[in-house]
PDB file of C-alpha atoms and ligand atoms in Angstrom:
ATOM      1  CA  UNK I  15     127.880 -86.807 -73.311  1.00 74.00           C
ATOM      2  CA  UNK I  16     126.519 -83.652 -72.080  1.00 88.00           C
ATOM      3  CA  UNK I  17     125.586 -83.198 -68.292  1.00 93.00           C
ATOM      4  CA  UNK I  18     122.000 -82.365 -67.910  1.00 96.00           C
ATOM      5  CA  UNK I  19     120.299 -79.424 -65.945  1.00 98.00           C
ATOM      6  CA  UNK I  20     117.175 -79.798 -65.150  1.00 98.00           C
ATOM      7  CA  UNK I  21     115.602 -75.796 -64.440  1.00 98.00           C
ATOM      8  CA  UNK I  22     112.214 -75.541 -62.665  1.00 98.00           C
ATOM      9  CA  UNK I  23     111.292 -71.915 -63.510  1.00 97.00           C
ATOM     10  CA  UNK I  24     107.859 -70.894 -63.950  1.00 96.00           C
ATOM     11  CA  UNK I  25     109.029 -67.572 -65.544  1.00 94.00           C
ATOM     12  CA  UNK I  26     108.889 -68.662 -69.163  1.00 94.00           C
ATOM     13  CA  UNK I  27     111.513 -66.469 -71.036  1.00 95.00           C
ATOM     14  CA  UNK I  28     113.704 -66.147 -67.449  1.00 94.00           C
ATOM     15  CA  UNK I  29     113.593 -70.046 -68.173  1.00 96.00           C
ATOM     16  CA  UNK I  30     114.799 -69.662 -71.704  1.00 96.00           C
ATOM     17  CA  UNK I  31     117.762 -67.490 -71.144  1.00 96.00           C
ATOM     18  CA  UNK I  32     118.917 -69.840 -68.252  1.00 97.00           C
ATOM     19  CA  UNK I  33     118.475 -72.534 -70.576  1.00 97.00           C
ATOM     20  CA  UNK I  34     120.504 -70.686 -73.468  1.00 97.00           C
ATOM     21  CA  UNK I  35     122.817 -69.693 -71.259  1.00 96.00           C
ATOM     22  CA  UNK I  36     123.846 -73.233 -69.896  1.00 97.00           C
ATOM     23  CA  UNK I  37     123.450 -74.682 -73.895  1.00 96.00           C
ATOM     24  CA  UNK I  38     126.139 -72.235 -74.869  1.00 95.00           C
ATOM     25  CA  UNK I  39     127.985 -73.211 -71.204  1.00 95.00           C
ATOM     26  CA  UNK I  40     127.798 -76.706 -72.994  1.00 96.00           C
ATOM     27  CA  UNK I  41     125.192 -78.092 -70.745  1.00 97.00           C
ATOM     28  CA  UNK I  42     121.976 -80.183 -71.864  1.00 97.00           C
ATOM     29  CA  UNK I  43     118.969 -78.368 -70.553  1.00 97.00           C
ATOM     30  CA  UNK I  44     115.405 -79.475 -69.494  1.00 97.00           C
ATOM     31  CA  UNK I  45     112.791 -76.634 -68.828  1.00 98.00           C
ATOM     32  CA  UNK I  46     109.990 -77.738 -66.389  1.00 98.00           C
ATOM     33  CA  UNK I  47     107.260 -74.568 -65.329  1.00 97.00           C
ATOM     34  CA  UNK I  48     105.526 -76.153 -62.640  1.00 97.00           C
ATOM     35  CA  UNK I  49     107.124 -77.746 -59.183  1.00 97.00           C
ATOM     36  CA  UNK I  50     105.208 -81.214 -59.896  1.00 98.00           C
ATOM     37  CA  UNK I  51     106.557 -80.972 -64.165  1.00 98.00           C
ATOM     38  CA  UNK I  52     110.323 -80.503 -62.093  1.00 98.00           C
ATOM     39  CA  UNK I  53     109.569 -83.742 -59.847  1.00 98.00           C
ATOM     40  CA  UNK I  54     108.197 -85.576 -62.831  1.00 97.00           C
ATOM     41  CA  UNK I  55     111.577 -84.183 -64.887  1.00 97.00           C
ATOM     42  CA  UNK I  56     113.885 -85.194 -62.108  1.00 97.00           C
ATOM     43  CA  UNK I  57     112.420 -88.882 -61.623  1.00 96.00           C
ATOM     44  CA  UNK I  58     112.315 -90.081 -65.597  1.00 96.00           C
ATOM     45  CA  UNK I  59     115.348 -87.756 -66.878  1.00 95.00           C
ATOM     46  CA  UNK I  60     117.478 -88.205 -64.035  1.00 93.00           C
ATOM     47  CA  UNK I  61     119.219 -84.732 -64.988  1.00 96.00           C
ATOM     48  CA  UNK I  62     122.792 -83.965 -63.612  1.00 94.00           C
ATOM     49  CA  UNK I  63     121.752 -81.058 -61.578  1.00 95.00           C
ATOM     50  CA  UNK I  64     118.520 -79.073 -60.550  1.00 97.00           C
ATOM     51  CA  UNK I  65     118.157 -75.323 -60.901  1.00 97.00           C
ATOM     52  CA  UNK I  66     114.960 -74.534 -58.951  1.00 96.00           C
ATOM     53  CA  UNK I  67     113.388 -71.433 -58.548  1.00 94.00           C
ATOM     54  CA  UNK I  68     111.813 -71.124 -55.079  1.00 90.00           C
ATOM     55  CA  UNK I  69     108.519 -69.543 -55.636  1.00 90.00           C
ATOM     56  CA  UNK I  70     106.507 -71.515 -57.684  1.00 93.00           C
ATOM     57  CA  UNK I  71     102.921 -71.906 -58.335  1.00 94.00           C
ATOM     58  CA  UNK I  72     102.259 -75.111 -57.632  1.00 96.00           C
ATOM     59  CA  UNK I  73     104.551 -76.902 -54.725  1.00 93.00           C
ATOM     60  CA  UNK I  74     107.502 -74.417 -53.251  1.00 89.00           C
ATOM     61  CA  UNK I  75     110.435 -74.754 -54.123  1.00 91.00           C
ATOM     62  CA  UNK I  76     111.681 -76.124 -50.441  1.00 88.00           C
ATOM     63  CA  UNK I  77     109.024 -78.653 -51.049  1.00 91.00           C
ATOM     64  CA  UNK I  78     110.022 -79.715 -54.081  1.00 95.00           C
ATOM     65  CA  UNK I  79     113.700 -80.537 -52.585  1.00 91.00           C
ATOM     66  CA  UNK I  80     112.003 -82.517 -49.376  1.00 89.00           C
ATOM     67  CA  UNK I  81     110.056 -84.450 -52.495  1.00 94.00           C
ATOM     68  CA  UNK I  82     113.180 -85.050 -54.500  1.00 93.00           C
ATOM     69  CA  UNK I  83     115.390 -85.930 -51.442  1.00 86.00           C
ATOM     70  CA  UNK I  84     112.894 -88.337 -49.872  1.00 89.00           C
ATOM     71  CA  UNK I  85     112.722 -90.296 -53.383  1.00 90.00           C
ATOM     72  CA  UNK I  86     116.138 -92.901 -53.958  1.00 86.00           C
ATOM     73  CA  UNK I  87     116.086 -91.958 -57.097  1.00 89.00           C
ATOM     74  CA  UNK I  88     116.347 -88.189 -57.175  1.00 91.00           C
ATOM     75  CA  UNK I  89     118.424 -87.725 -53.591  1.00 85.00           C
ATOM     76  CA  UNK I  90     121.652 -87.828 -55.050  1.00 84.00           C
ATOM     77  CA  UNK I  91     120.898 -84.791 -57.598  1.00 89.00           C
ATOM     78  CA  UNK I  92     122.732 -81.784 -56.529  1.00 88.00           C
ATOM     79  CA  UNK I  93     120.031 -78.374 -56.188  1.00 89.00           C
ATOM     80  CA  UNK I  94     121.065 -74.783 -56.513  1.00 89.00           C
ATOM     81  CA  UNK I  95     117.703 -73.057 -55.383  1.00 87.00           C
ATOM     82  CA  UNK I  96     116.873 -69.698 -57.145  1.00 89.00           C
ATOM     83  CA  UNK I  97     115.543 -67.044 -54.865  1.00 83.00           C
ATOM     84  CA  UNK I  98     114.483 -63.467 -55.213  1.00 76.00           C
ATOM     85  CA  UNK I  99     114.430 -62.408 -51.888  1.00 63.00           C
ATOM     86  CA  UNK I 100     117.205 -61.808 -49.811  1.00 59.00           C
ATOM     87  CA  UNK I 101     115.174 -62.688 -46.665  1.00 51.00           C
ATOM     88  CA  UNK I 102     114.246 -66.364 -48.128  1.00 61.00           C
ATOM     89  CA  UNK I 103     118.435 -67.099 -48.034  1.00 61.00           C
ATOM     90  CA  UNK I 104     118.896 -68.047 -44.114  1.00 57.00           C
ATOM     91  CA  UNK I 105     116.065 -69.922 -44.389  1.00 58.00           C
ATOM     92  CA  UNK I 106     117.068 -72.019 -47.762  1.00 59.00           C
ATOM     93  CA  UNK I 107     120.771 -72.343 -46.721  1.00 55.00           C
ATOM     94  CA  UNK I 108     119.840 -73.075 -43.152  1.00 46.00           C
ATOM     95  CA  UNK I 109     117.080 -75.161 -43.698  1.00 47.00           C
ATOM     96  CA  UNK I 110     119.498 -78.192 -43.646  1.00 53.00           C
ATOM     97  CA  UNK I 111     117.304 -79.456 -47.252  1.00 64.00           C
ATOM     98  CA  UNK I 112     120.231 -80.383 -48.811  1.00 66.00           C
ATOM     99  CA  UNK I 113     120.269 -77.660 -51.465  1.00 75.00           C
ATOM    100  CA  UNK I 114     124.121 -77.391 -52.733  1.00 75.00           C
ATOM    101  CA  UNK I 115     124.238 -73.773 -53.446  1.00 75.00           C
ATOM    102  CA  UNK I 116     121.951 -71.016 -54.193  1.00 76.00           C
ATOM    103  CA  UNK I 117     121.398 -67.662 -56.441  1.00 80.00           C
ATOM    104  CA  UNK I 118     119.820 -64.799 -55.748  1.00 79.00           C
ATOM    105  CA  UNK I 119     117.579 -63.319 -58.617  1.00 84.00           C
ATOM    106  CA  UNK I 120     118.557 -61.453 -60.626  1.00 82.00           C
ATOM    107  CA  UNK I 121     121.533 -63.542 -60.860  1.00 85.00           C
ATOM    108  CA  UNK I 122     124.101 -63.087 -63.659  1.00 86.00           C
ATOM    109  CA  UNK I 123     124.032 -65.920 -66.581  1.00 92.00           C
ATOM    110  CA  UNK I 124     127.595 -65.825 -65.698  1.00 87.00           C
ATOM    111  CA  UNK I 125     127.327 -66.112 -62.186  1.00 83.00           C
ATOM    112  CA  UNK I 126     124.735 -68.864 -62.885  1.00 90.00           C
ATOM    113  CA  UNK I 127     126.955 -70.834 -65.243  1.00 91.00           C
ATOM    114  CA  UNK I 128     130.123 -70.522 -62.545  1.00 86.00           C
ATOM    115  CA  UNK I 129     127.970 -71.970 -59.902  1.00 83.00           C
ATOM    116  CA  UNK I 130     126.728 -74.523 -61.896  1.00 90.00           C
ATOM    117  CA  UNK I 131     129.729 -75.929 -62.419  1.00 86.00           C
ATOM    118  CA  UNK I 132     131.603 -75.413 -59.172  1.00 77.00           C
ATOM    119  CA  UNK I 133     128.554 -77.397 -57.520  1.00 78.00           C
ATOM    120  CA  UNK I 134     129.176 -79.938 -60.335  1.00 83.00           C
ATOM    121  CA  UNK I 135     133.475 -80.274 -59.627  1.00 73.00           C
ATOM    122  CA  UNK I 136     132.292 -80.561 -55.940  1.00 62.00           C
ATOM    123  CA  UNK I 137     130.796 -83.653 -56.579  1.00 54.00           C
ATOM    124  CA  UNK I 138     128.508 -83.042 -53.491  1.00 40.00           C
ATOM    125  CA  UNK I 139     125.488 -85.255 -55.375  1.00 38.00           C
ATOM    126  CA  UNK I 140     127.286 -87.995 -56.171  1.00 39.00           C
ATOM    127  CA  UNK I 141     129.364 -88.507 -53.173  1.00 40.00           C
ATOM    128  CA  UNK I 142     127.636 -91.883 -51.582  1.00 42.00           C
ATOM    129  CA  UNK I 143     125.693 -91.022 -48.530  1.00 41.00           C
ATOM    130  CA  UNK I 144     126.706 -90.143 -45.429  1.00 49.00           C
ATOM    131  CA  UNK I 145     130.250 -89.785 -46.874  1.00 59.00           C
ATOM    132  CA  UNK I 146     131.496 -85.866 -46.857  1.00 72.00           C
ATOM    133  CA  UNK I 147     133.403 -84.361 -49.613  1.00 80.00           C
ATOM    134  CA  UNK I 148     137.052 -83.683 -48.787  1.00 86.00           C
ATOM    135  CA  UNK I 149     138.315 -79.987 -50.006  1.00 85.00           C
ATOM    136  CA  UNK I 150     141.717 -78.593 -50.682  1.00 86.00           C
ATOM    137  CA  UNK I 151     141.739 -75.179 -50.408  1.00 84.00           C
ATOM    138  CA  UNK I 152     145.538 -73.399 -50.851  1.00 84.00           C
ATOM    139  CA  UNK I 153     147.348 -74.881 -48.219  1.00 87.00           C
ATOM    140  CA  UNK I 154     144.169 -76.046 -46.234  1.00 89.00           C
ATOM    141  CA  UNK I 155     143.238 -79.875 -46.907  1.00 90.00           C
ATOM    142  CA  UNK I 156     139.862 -80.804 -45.250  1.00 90.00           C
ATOM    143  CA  UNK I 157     139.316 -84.302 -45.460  1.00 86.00           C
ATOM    144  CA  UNK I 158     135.733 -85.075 -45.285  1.00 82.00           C
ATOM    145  CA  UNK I 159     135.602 -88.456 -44.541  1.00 77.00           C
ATOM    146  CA  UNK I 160     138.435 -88.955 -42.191  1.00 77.00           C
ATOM    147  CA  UNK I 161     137.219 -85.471 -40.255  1.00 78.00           C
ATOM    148  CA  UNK I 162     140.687 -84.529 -40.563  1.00 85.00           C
ATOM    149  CA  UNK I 163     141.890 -80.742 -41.388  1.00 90.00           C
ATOM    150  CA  UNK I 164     145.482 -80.488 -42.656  1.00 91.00           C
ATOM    151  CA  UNK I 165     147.408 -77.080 -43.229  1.00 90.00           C
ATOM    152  CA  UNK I 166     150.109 -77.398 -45.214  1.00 87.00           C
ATOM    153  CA  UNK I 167     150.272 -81.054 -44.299  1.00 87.00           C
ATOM    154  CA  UNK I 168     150.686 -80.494 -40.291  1.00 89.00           C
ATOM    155  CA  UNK I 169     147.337 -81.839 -38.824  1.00 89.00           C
ATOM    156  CA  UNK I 170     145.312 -79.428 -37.258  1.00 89.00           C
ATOM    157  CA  UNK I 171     143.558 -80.736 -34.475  1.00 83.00           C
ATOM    158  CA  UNK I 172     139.547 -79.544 -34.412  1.00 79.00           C
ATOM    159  CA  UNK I 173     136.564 -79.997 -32.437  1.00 73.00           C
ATOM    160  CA  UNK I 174     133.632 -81.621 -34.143  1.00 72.00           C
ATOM    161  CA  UNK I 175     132.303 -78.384 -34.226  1.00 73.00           C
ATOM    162  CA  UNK I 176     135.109 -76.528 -35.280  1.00 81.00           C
ATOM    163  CA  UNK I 177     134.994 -78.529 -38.032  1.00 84.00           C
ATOM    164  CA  UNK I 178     131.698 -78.001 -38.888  1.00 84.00           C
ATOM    165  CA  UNK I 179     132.361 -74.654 -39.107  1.00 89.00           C
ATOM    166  CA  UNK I 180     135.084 -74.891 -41.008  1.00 93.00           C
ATOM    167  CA  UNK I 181     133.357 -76.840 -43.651  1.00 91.00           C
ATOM    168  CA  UNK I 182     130.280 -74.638 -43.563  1.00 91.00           C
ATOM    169  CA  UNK I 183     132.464 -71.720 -44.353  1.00 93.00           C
ATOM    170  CA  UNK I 184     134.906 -73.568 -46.990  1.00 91.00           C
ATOM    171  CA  UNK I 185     131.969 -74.916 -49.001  1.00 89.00           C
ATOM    172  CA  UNK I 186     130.396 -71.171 -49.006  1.00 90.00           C
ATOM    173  CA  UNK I 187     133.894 -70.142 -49.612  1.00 88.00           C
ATOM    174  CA  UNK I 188     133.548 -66.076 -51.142  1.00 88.00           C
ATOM    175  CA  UNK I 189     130.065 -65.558 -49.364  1.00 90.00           C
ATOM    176  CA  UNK I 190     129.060 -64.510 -46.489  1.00 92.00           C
ATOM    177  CA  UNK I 191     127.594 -66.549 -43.799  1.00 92.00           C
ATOM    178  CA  UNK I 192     124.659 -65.245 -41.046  1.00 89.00           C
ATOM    179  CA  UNK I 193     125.764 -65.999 -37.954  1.00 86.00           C
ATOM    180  CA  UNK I 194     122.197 -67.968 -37.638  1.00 82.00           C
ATOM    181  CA  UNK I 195     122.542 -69.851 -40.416  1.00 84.00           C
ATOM    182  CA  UNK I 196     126.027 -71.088 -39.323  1.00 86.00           C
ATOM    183  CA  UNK I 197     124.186 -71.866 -35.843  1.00 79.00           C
ATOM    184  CA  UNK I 198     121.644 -74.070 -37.693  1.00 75.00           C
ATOM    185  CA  UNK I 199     124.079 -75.938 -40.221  1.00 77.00           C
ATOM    186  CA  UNK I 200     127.246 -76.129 -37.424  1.00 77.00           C
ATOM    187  CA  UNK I 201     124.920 -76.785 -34.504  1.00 69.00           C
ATOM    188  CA  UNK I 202     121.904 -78.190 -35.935  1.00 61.00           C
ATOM    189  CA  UNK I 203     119.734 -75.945 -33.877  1.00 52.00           C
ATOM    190  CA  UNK I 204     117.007 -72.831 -34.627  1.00 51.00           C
ATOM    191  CA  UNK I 205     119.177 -69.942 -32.759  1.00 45.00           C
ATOM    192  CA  UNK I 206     117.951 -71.172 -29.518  1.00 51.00           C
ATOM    193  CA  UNK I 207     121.727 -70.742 -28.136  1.00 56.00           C
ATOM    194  CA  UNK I 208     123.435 -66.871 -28.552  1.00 65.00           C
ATOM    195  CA  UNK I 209     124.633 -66.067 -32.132  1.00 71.00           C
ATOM    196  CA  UNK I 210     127.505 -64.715 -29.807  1.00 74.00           C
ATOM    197  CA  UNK I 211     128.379 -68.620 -29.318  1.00 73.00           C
ATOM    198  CA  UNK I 212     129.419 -68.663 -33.127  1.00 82.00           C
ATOM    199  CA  UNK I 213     131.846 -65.319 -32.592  1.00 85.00           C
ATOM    200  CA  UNK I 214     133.827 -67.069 -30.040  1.00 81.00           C
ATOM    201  CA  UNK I 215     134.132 -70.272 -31.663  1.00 82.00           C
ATOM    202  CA  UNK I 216     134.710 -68.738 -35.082  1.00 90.00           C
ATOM    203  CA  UNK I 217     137.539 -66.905 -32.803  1.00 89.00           C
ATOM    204  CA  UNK I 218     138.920 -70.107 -31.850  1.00 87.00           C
ATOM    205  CA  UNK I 219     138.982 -71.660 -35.925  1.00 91.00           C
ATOM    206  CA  UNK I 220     140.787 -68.828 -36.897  1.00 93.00           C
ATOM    207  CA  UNK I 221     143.263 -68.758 -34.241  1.00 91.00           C
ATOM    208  CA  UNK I 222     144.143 -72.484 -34.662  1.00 90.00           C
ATOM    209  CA  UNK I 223     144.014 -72.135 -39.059  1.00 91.00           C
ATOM    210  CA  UNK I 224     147.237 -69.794 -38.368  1.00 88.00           C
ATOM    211  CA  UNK I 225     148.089 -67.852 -41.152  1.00 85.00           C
ATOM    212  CA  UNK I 226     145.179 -69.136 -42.847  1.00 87.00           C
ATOM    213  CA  UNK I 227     142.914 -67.861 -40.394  1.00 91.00           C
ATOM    214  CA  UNK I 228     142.486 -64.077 -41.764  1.00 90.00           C
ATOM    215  CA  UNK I 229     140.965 -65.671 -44.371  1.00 91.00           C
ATOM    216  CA  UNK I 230     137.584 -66.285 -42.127  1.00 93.00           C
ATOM    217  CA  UNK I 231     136.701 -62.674 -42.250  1.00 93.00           C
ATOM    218  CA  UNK I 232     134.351 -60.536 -40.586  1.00 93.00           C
ATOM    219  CA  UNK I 233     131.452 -59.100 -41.825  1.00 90.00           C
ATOM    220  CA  UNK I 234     130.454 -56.316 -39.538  1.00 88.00           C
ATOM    221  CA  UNK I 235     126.658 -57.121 -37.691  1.00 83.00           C
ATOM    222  CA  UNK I 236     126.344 -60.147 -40.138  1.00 87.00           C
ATOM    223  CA  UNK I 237     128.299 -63.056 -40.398  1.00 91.00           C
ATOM    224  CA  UNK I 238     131.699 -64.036 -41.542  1.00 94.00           C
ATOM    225  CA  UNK I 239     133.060 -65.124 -45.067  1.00 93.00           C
ATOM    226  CA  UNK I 240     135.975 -67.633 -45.897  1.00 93.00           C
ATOM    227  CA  UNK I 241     137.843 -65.409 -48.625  1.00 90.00           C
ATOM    228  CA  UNK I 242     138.753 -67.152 -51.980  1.00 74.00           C
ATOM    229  CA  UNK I 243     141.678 -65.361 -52.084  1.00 65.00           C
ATOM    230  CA  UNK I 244     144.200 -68.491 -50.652  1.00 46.00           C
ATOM    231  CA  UNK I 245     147.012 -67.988 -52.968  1.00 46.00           C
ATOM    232  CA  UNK I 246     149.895 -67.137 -50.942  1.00 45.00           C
ATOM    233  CA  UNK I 247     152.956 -65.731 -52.855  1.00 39.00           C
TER     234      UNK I 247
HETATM  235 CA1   CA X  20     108.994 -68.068 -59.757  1.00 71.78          CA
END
């Protein structure tokens, strides 16, 4: 049977072309136009995954994921919020709501489709609660439920934090990362310790991933980015 996506979008034909686009992807689609239609949707349909546009005119979107993750019903559902601001990201990927990705508008069907299904394979919504996802990535092996990182199969021994860090970056794996929002999802905290706090510990990751660790790169006055290219020859 088809997996379901459920897509709050109060722009009618933007709505329809997702909607296409995901039909032809080989998804089942549900269009709701209204933040209360999407809760409504999400409760009785119980849809795979949520595509939910962030300004809407009746509930915002970051309500609409507090409503859906406070209900047992609708928590496990995995959200990729649609924004059109830049500005709105730190706060939707640091806003600890338990969205699973996000796009920025205007996003590419393609793009949409891709991260539809890589939020899918991640299985983030239907892991039970409280128990982390575990991710391989090349030689890195992060296993979320032991808290245990493995390159190449040695152990690599990591703070709490560290790990944190790590897993914030793997799961965002190809994007970059403000060094704010990494303060809020590694440290749980609004920025009310130095950003420089997250240069020296990202300093310390990389130097104990080894030859892995060039893949957390820099992005000059911004953040830093885990690099999908792991493939070593
Ligand atoms: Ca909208």
């Amino acid at each position: 049977m088809a997996l379901t996506v459920l897509i709050v979008e109060d722009e009618v034909d933007f709505g329809a072309i997702v909607a296409l686009n995901l039909t032809r992807a080989g998804f089942s689609t549900i269009v709701a136009k209204t933040g209360e239609a999407g809760l409504e949707a999400a409760r009785t349909r119980r849809p795979d995954l949520i595509l939910l546009d962030l300004m809407l005119p009746d509930v915002q979107g970051t309500e609409v994921v507090r409503r859906l993750k406070a209900d047992a019903s609708t928590r496990m559902i995995p959200i990729i919020m649609a924004t059109a601001r830049g500005e709105e990201i730190d706060r939707i990927v640091g806003f600890e709501l338990g969205v699973d990705d996000y796009v920025v508008k205007p996003f590419s069907m393609r793009e949409m489709v891709l991260r539809v299904n890589a939020v899918l394979r991640r299985g983030n919504g239907a892991a039970p609660s409280g128990e982390e996802p575990s991710y391989t990535v090349g030689p890195l092996f992060v296993d979320g439920p032991a808290h245990r990182v493995f390159l190449d199969g040695r152990e690599i021994e990591l703070t709490a934090l560290e790990f944190r860090l790590l897993v914030a970056l793997v799961t965002n794996r190809g994007r970059v990362m403000t060094r704010e929002v990494l303060l809020e999802r590694v440290w749980g905290i609004q920025a009310d310790i130095e950003t420089r706090t997250v240069d020296t510990m990202t300093k310390r990751l990389r130097d104990k991933l080894g030859t892995l660790g060039r893949h957390v790169e820099t992005v000059r006055g911004v953040g830093y980015r885990f690099s999908e290219g792991t493939q070593e020859p």
